[in-house]
CSV table of N, CA and C in Angstrom, one decimal:
chain,number,residue,atom,x,y,z
A,10,MET,N,0.8,-1.2,0.0
A,10,MET,CA,0.0,0.0,0.0
A,10,MET,C,0.9,1.2,0.0
A,11,LYS,N,0.5,2.2,-0.8
A,11,LYS,CA,1.3,3.4,-0.9
A,11,LYS,C,1.0,4.3,0.3
A,12,ASP,N,2.1,5.0,0.7
A,12,ASP,CA,1.9,5.9,1.8
A,12,ASP,C,1.4,7.3,1.3
A,13,TYR,N,1.1,8.2,2.2
A,13,TYR,CA,0.5,9.5,1.9
A,13,TYR,C,1.4,10.3,1.0
A,14,GLU,N,2.7,10.3,1.3
A,14,GLU,CA,3.6,11.1,0.5
A,14,GLU,C,3.8,10.6,-1.0
A,15,GLU,N,3.7,9.4,-1.2
A,15,GLU,CA,3.8,8.8,-2.5
A,15,GLU,C,2.5,9.2,-3.3
A,16,ILE,N,1.4,9.2,-2.6
A,16,ILE,CA,0.1,9.5,-3.3
A,16,ILE,C,0.0,11.0,-3.7
A,17,THR,N,0.5,11.8,-2.8
A,17,THR,CA,0.4,13.3,-3.0
A,17,THR,C,1.6,13.9,-3.6
A,18,SER,N,2.6,13.1,-4.1
A,18,SER,CA,3.8,13.7,-4.6
A,18,SER,C,3.6,14.5,-5.8
A,19,PHE,N,2.6,14.2,-6.6
A,19,PHE,CA,2.3,15.0,-7.8
A,19,PHE,C,1.9,16.4,-7.5
A,20,LEU,N,1.4,16.7,-6.3
A,20,LEU,CA,0.9,18.0,-6.0
A,20,LEU,C,2.1,19.0,-5.8
A,21,GLY,N,3.2,18.5,-5.5
A,21,GLY,CA,4.4,19.4,-5.3
A,21,GLY,C,4.6,19.7,-3.9
A,22,GLU,N,5.6,20.6,-3.6
A,22,GLU,CA,5.9,21.0,-2.2
A,22,GLU,C,5.0,22.0,-1.7
A,23,TRP,N,5.1,22.2,-0.4
A,23,TRP,CA,4.3,23.2,0.3
A,23,TRP,C,4.9,24.6,0.1
A,24,GLY,N,4.4,25.3,-0.9
A,24,GLY,CA,5.0,26.6,-1.3
A,24,GLY,C,4.1,27.8,-0.9
A,25,PRO,N,4.5,29.0,-1.4
A,25,PRO,CA,3.7,30.2,-1.1
A,25,PRO,C,2.3,30.2,-1.6
A,26,PHE,N,2.0,29.6,-2.7
A,26,PHE,CA,0.6,29.5,-3.2
A,26,PHE,C,-0.3,28.7,-2.2
A,27,GLN,N,0.3,27.6,-1.7
A,27,GLN,CA,-0.5,26.7,-0.7
A,27,GLN,C,-0.7,27.5,0.6
A,28,LYS,N,0.3,28.3,1.0
A,28,LYS,CA,0.2,29.0,2.2
A,28,LYS,C,-0.9,30.1,2.1
A,29,VAL,N,-0.9,30.8,1.0
A,29,VAL,CA,-1.9,31.8,0.8
A,29,VAL,C,-3.3,31.2,0.7
A,30,ILE,N,-3.5,30.1,0.0
A,30,ILE,CA,-4.8,29.5,0.0
A,30,ILE,C,-5.2,29.0,1.4
A,31,PHE,N,-4.3,28.4,2.1
A,31,PHE,CA,-4.6,28.0,3.5
A,31,PHE,C,-5.0,29.2,4.3
A,32,LEU,N,-4.3,30.3,4.3
A,32,LEU,CA,-4.6,31.4,5.0
A,32,LEU,C,-6.0,32.0,4.7
A,33,LEU,N,-6.3,32.1,3.4
A,33,LEU,CA,-7.6,32.7,3.0
A,33,LEU,C,-8.7,31.8,3.4
A,34,LEU,N,-8.6,30.5,3.3
A,34,LEU,CA,-9.6,29.5,3.7
A,34,LEU,C,-9.8,29.6,5.2
A,35,SER,N,-8.7,29.7,5.9
A,35,SER,CA,-8.8,29.8,7.4
A,35,SER,C,-9.5,31.1,7.8
A,36,LEU,N,-9.2,32.2,7.2
A,36,LEU,CA,-9.8,33.5,7.6
A,36,LEU,C,-11.3,33.5,7.2
A,37,SER,N,-11.7,32.8,6.1
A,37,SER,CA,-13.1,32.8,5.8
A,37,SER,C,-14.0,32.0,6.7
A,38,SER,N,-13.3,31.1,7.5
A,38,SER,CA,-14.1,30.2,8.4
A,38,SER,C,-14.3,30.8,9.7
A,39,ILE,N,-13.6,31.9,10.1
A,39,ILE,CA,-13.8,32.5,11.4
A,39,ILE,C,-15.2,33.1,11.6
A,40,PRO,N,-15.8,33.8,10.7
A,40,PRO,CA,-17.1,34.3,11.0
A,40,PRO,C,-18.2,33.2,11.2
A,41,ASN,N,-17.9,32.0,10.7
A,41,ASN,CA,-18.9,30.9,11.0
A,41,ASN,C,-19.1,30.6,12.4
A,42,GLY,N,-18.0,30.8,13.2
A,42,GLY,CA,-18.1,30.6,14.6
A,42,GLY,C,-19.0,31.6,15.3
A,43,TYR,N,-18.8,32.9,14.8
A,43,TYR,CA,-19.6,34.0,15.4
A,43,TYR,C,-21.1,33.8,15.1
A,44,VAL,N,-21.4,33.3,13.9
A,44,VAL,CA,-22.8,33.1,13.5
A,44,VAL,C,-23.4,32.0,14.3
A,45,GLY,N,-22.7,30.9,14.5
A,45,GLY,CA,-23.2,29.8,15.3
A,45,GLY,C,-23.4,30.2,16.8
A,46,MET,N,-22.6,31.0,17.3
A,46,MET,CA,-22.7,31.3,18.8
A,46,MET,C,-23.7,32.5,19.0
A,47,ALA,N,-24.0,33.3,17.9
A,47,ALA,CA,-24.9,34.4,18.1
A,47,ALA,C,-26.2,34.0,18.5
A,48,MET,N,-26.7,32.8,18.1
A,48,MET,CA,-28.1,32.4,18.5
A,48,MET,C,-28.2,32.2,20.0
A,49,VAL,N,-27.1,31.8,20.6
A,49,VAL,CA,-27.1,31.6,22.1
A,49,VAL,C,-27.4,32.9,22.8
A,50,PHE,N,-26.9,34.0,22.3
A,50,PHE,CA,-27.1,35.3,23.0
A,50,PHE,C,-28.2,36.1,22.5
A,51,LEU,N,-28.7,35.9,21.3
A,51,LEU,CA,-29.7,36.8,20.7
A,51,LEU,C,-31.1,36.1,20.5
A,52,ALA,N,-31.2,34.8,20.6
A,52,ALA,CA,-32.4,34.1,20.1
A,52,ALA,C,-33.6,34.4,21.1
A,53,ASP,N,-33.4,34.2,22.4
A,53,ASP,CA,-34.5,34.3,23.3
A,53,ASP,C,-34.8,35.8,23.7
A,54,ILE,N,-36.1,36.1,23.8
A,54,ILE,CA,-36.6,37.4,24.2
A,54,ILE,C,-37.2,37.3,25.6
A,55,PRO,N,-36.6,37.9,26.6
A,55,PRO,CA,-37.2,37.8,28.0
A,55,PRO,C,-38.5,38.5,28.1
A,56,PRO,N,-39.4,38.1,29.0
A,56,PRO,CA,-40.6,38.8,29.2
A,56,PRO,C,-40.4,40.3,29.4
A,57,HIS,N,-41.2,41.1,28.8
A,57,HIS,CA,-41.0,42.6,28.9
A,57,HIS,C,-42.3,43.3,28.8
A,58,ARG,N,-42.3,44.6,29.1
A,58,ARG,CA,-43.5,45.4,29.0
A,58,ARG,C,-43.0,46.8,28.7
A,59,CYS,N,-44.0,47.7,28.4
A,59,CYS,CA,-43.7,49.1,28.2
A,59,CYS,C,-43.2,49.8,29.5
A,60,ARG,N,-42.2,50.6,29.4
A,60,ARG,CA,-41.7,51.4,30.5
A,60,ARG,C,-42.7,52.5,30.8
A,61,ILE,N,-43.1,52.6,32.1
A,61,ILE,CA,-44.0,53.7,32.5
A,61,ILE,C,-43.2,54.6,33.4
A,62,PRO,N,-42.9,55.8,33.0
A,62,PRO,CA,-42.1,56.7,33.8
A,62,PRO,C,-42.7,57.0,35.2
A,63,GLN,N,-44.0,57.0,35.3
A,63,GLN,CA,-44.7,57.4,36.5
A,63,GLN,C,-44.4,56.3,37.6
A,64,LEU,N,-44.2,55.1,37.2
A,64,LEU,CA,-43.9,54.0,38.2
A,64,LEU,C,-42.4,53.9,38.4
A,65,ASN,N,-42.0,54.3,39.6
A,65,ASN,CA,-40.6,54.4,39.9
A,65,ASN,C,-40.0,53.1,40.4
A,66,PHE,N,-40.4,52.0,39.8
A,66,PHE,CA,-39.9,50.7,40.2
A,66,PHE,C,-39.8,49.8,39.0
A,67,SER,N,-39.0,48.8,39.1
A,67,SER,CA,-38.7,47.9,37.9
A,67,SER,C,-39.4,46.6,38.1
A,68,GLY,N,-40.4,46.5,38.9
A,68,GLY,CA,-41.0,45.2,39.2
A,68,GLY,C,-42.3,45.0,38.3
A,69,PHE,N,-42.8,43.8,38.4
A,69,PHE,CA,-44.1,43.5,37.7
A,69,PHE,C,-45.1,43.3,38.7
A,70,GLY,N,-45.8,44.4,39.1
A,70,GLY,CA,-46.7,44.4,40.3
A,70,GLY,C,-48.2,44.7,39.9
A,71,LEU,N,-49.0,44.9,40.9
A,71,LEU,CA,-50.4,45.2,40.7
A,71,LEU,C,-50.7,46.5,40.1
A,72,ASP,N,-49.8,47.5,40.3
A,72,ASP,CA,-50.0,48.8,39.7
A,72,ASP,C,-50.0,48.8,38.2
A,73,LEU,N,-49.4,47.8,37.7
A,73,LEU,CA,-49.3,47.7,36.2
A,73,LEU,C,-50.6,47.4,35.6
A,74,ASN,N,-51.5,46.8,36.3
A,74,ASN,CA,-52.9,46.5,35.7
A,74,ASN,C,-53.6,47.8,35.3
A,75,TYR,N,-53.2,48.9,35.9
A,75,TYR,CA,-53.8,50.2,35.6
A,75,TYR,C,-53.2,50.9,34.4
A,76,SER,N,-51.9,50.5,34.1
A,76,SER,CA,-51.2,51.1,33.1
A,76,SER,C,-50.8,50.3,31.8
A,77,ILE,N,-50.9,49.0,32.0
A,77,ILE,CA,-50.6,48.1,30.8
A,77,ILE,C,-51.8,47.2,30.6
A,78,PRO,N,-52.3,47.1,29.3
A,78,PRO,CA,-53.5,46.2,29.0
A,78,PRO,C,-53.0,44.8,29.1
A,79,LEU,N,-54.0,43.9,29.4
A,79,LEU,CA,-53.7,42.5,29.4
A,79,LEU,C,-54.1,41.9,28.0
A,80,GLN,N,-53.4,40.9,27.6
A,80,GLN,CA,-53.7,40.2,26.3
A,80,GLN,C,-53.5,38.7,26.5
A,81,GLU,N,-54.2,38.0,25.7
A,81,GLU,CA,-54.1,36.5,25.7
A,81,GLU,C,-53.1,36.0,24.7
A,82,VAL,N,-52.1,35.3,25.1
A,82,VAL,CA,-51.1,34.7,24.2
A,82,VAL,C,-51.0,33.2,24.5
A,83,LYS,N,-51.4,32.4,23.5
A,83,LYS,CA,-51.3,30.9,23.6
A,83,LYS,C,-52.1,30.4,24.9
A,84,GLY,N,-53.2,31.0,25.1
A,84,GLY,CA,-54.1,30.6,26.2
A,84,GLY,C,-53.7,31.2,27.6
A,85,GLU,N,-52.7,32.0,27.6
A,85,GLU,CA,-52.2,32.6,28.9
A,85,GLU,C,-52.4,34.1,28.8
A,86,VAL,N,-53.0,34.7,29.9
A,86,VAL,CA,-53.2,36.1,30.0
A,86,VAL,C,-51.9,36.8,30.5
A,87,ILE,N,-51.3,37.6,29.7
A,87,ILE,CA,-50.1,38.3,30.1
A,87,ILE,C,-50.2,39.8,29.9
A,88,LEU,N,-49.3,40.6,30.5
A,88,LEU,CA,-49.3,42.0,30.2
A,88,LEU,C,-48.8,42.2,28.7
A,89,SER,N,-49.4,43.2,28.1
A,89,SER,CA,-49.1,43.5,26.7
A,89,SER,C,-47.6,43.9,26.6
A,90,ARG,N,-46.9,43.4,25.6
A,90,ARG,CA,-45.5,43.7,25.4
A,90,ARG,C,-45.3,45.0,24.6
A,91,CYS,N,-46.3,45.4,23.8
A,91,CYS,CA,-46.0,46.5,22.9
A,91,CYS,C,-47.0,47.7,23.1
A,92,THR,N,-47.9,47.6,24.0
A,92,THR,CA,-48.8,48.8,24.1
A,92,THR,C,-49.0,49.1,25.6
A,93,ARG,N,-49.4,50.3,25.9
A,93,ARG,CA,-49.8,50.7,27.2
A,93,ARG,C,-51.0,51.6,27.2
A,94,PHE,N,-51.6,51.8,28.3
A,94,PHE,CA,-52.8,52.7,28.3
A,94,PHE,C,-52.2,54.2,28.2
A,95,LYS,N,-52.9,55.0,27.5
A,95,LYS,CA,-52.6,56.4,27.3
A,95,LYS,C,-52.8,57.1,28.6
A,96,GLN,N,-51.9,57.9,29.1
A,96,GLN,CA,-52.1,58.6,30.3
A,96,GLN,C,-53.1,59.8,30.2
A,97,GLN,N,-54.0,59.8,31.2
A,97,GLN,CA,-55.1,60.8,31.2
A,97,GLN,C,-55.1,61.4,32.6
A,98,LEU,N,-54.8,62.6,32.7
A,98,LEU,CA,-54.7,63.3,34.0
A,98,LEU,C,-56.0,63.5,34.7
A,99,ASP,N,-57.1,63.4,34.0
A,99,ASP,CA,-58.4,63.7,34.5
A,99,ASP,C,-59.1,62.4,35.1
A,100,SER,N,-58.5,61.3,35.0
A,100,SER,CA,-59.1,60.1,35.6
A,100,SER,C,-58.5,59.7,37.0
A,101,ALA,N,-59.2,58.9,37.7
A,101,ALA,CA,-58.7,58.6,39.1
A,101,ALA,C,-57.4,57.8,39.1
A,102,THR,N,-57.2,56.9,38.2
A,102,THR,CA,-55.9,56.2,38.1
A,102,THR,C,-54.8,56.9,37.3
A,103,GLY,N,-55.2,57.9,36.5
A,103,GLY,CA,-54.2,58.5,35.7
A,103,GLY,C,-54.1,57.9,34.3
A,104,PHE,N,-54.8,56.8,34.1
A,104,PHE,CA,-54.8,56.1,32.8
A,104,PHE,C,-56.2,55.9,32.3
A,105,GLY,N,-56.4,56.0,31.0
A,105,GLY,CA,-57.7,55.8,30.4
A,105,GLY,C,-57.8,54.5,29.8
A,106,ASN,N,-58.7,54.4,28.8
A,106,ASN,CA,-58.9,53.1,28.1
A,106,ASN,C,-58.3,53.1,26.7
A,107,GLU,N,-57.7,54.2,26.3
A,107,GLU,CA,-57.1,54.3,25.0
A,107,GLU,C,-55.6,53.7,25.2
A,108,THR,N,-55.2,53.1,24.1
A,108,THR,CA,-53.8,52.5,24.2
A,108,THR,C,-52.9,53.2,23.2
A,109,GLU,N,-51.6,53.1,23.5
A,109,GLU,CA,-50.6,53.7,22.6
A,109,GLU,C,-49.4,52.8,22.6
A,110,GLY,N,-48.4,53.0,21.7
A,110,GLY,CA,-47.2,52.2,21.7
A,110,GLY,C,-46.3,52.5,22.8
A,111,CYS,N,-45.2,51.8,22.9
A,111,CYS,CA,-44.2,52.1,24.0
A,111,CYS,C,-43.4,53.3,23.6
A,112,LEU,N,-43.7,54.4,24.2
A,112,LEU,CA,-43.0,55.7,23.9
A,112,LEU,C,-41.7,55.8,24.7
A,113,ASP,N,-41.6,55.2,25.8
A,113,ASP,CA,-40.5,55.4,26.7
A,113,ASP,C,-39.6,54.2,26.8
A,114,GLY,N,-39.6,53.3,25.9
A,114,GLY,CA,-38.8,52.1,25.9
A,114,GLY,C,-39.5,50.9,26.6
A,115,TRP,N,-38.7,49.9,27.1
A,115,TRP,CA,-39.3,48.7,27.7
A,115,TRP,C,-38.6,48.4,29.0
A,116,GLU,N,-39.3,47.7,29.8
A,116,GLU,CA,-38.8,47.1,31.1
A,116,GLU,C,-38.7,45.6,30.8
A,117,PHE,N,-37.5,45.0,31.1
A,117,PHE,CA,-37.3,43.6,30.9
A,117,PHE,C,-37.3,42.9,32.2
A,118,SER,N,-38.0,41.7,32.3
A,118,SER,CA,-37.9,40.9,33.5
A,118,SER,C,-36.5,40.4,33.7
A,119,LYS,N,-36.0,40.4,34.9
A,119,LYS,CA,-34.7,39.9,35.2
A,119,LYS,C,-34.8,38.5,36.0
A,120,GLU,N,-35.9,37.9,35.9
A,120,GLU,CA,-36.1,36.6,36.6
A,120,GLU,C,-35.2,35.5,36.0
A,121,GLN,N,-35.1,35.5,34.6
A,121,GLN,CA,-34.4,34.4,34.0
A,121,GLN,C,-33.0,34.9,33.6
A,122,TYR,N,-32.8,36.1,33.1
A,122,TYR,CA,-31.5,36.6,32.7
A,122,TYR,C,-31.3,37.9,33.4
A,123,SER,N,-30.1,38.2,33.9
A,123,SER,CA,-29.8,39.4,34.5
A,123,SER,C,-29.5,40.5,33.5
A,124,ASP,N,-28.7,40.2,32.5
A,124,ASP,CA,-28.4,41.2,31.5
A,124,ASP,C,-28.1,40.4,30.2
A,125,ARG,N,-28.5,41.0,29.1
A,125,ARG,CA,-28.3,40.4,27.8
A,125,ARG,C,-28.3,41.5,26.7
A,126,VAL,N,-27.9,41.1,25.5
A,126,VAL,CA,-27.8,42.1,24.4
A,126,VAL,C,-29.1,42.6,24.0
A,127,GLY,N,-30.1,41.8,23.9
A,127,GLY,CA,-31.4,42.2,23.5
A,127,GLY,C,-32.2,43.1,24.4
A,128,SER,N,-31.8,43.1,25.7
A,128,SER,CA,-32.5,43.9,26.7
A,128,SER,C,-31.9,45.3,26.7
A,129,GLY,N,-31.0,45.7,25.9
A,129,GLY,CA,-30.4,47.0,26.0
A,129,GLY,C,-31.1,48.0,25.0
A,130,VAL,N,-32.2,47.6,24.5
A,130,VAL,CA,-33.0,48.4,23.5
A,130,VAL,C,-33.6,49.6,24.2
C-alpha cells in the first residue's frame, strides 16, 4: 500500500501558493463561529412590557394593571408587550382606556436573565 507522500507527490511541495490558499480559507471560516454562537445570545426574548415613567420601580406588580393592558397569548393572559394605556390626568388612576405604543422604551424581567444584548434596547 502506498503511503501518503507517494500518493500526493504529484501536488508538489508546500509553497507560497499553498500558504496563501490555506490562510484565505482559514480566515473565511472565522465568521462561521460567530454566527453559530450568536443564537445563544440573541435568540430568546425575555418577558418585557412598556416602561411607565410614573412608576418608579422595575417590578411586575399590581399597579401595572392600571397602566398596561392584558392580552391573551397561547391561552395565557399576560401584560401587553407593545402597548400601554394612554395617560389621562383627569381620571382617578391617571390612565384611560385608549392605548398607545411604547414611547419610553421597555422594562425587561430579570427573573431568567440578569443582562443580555437584546435587553439593551
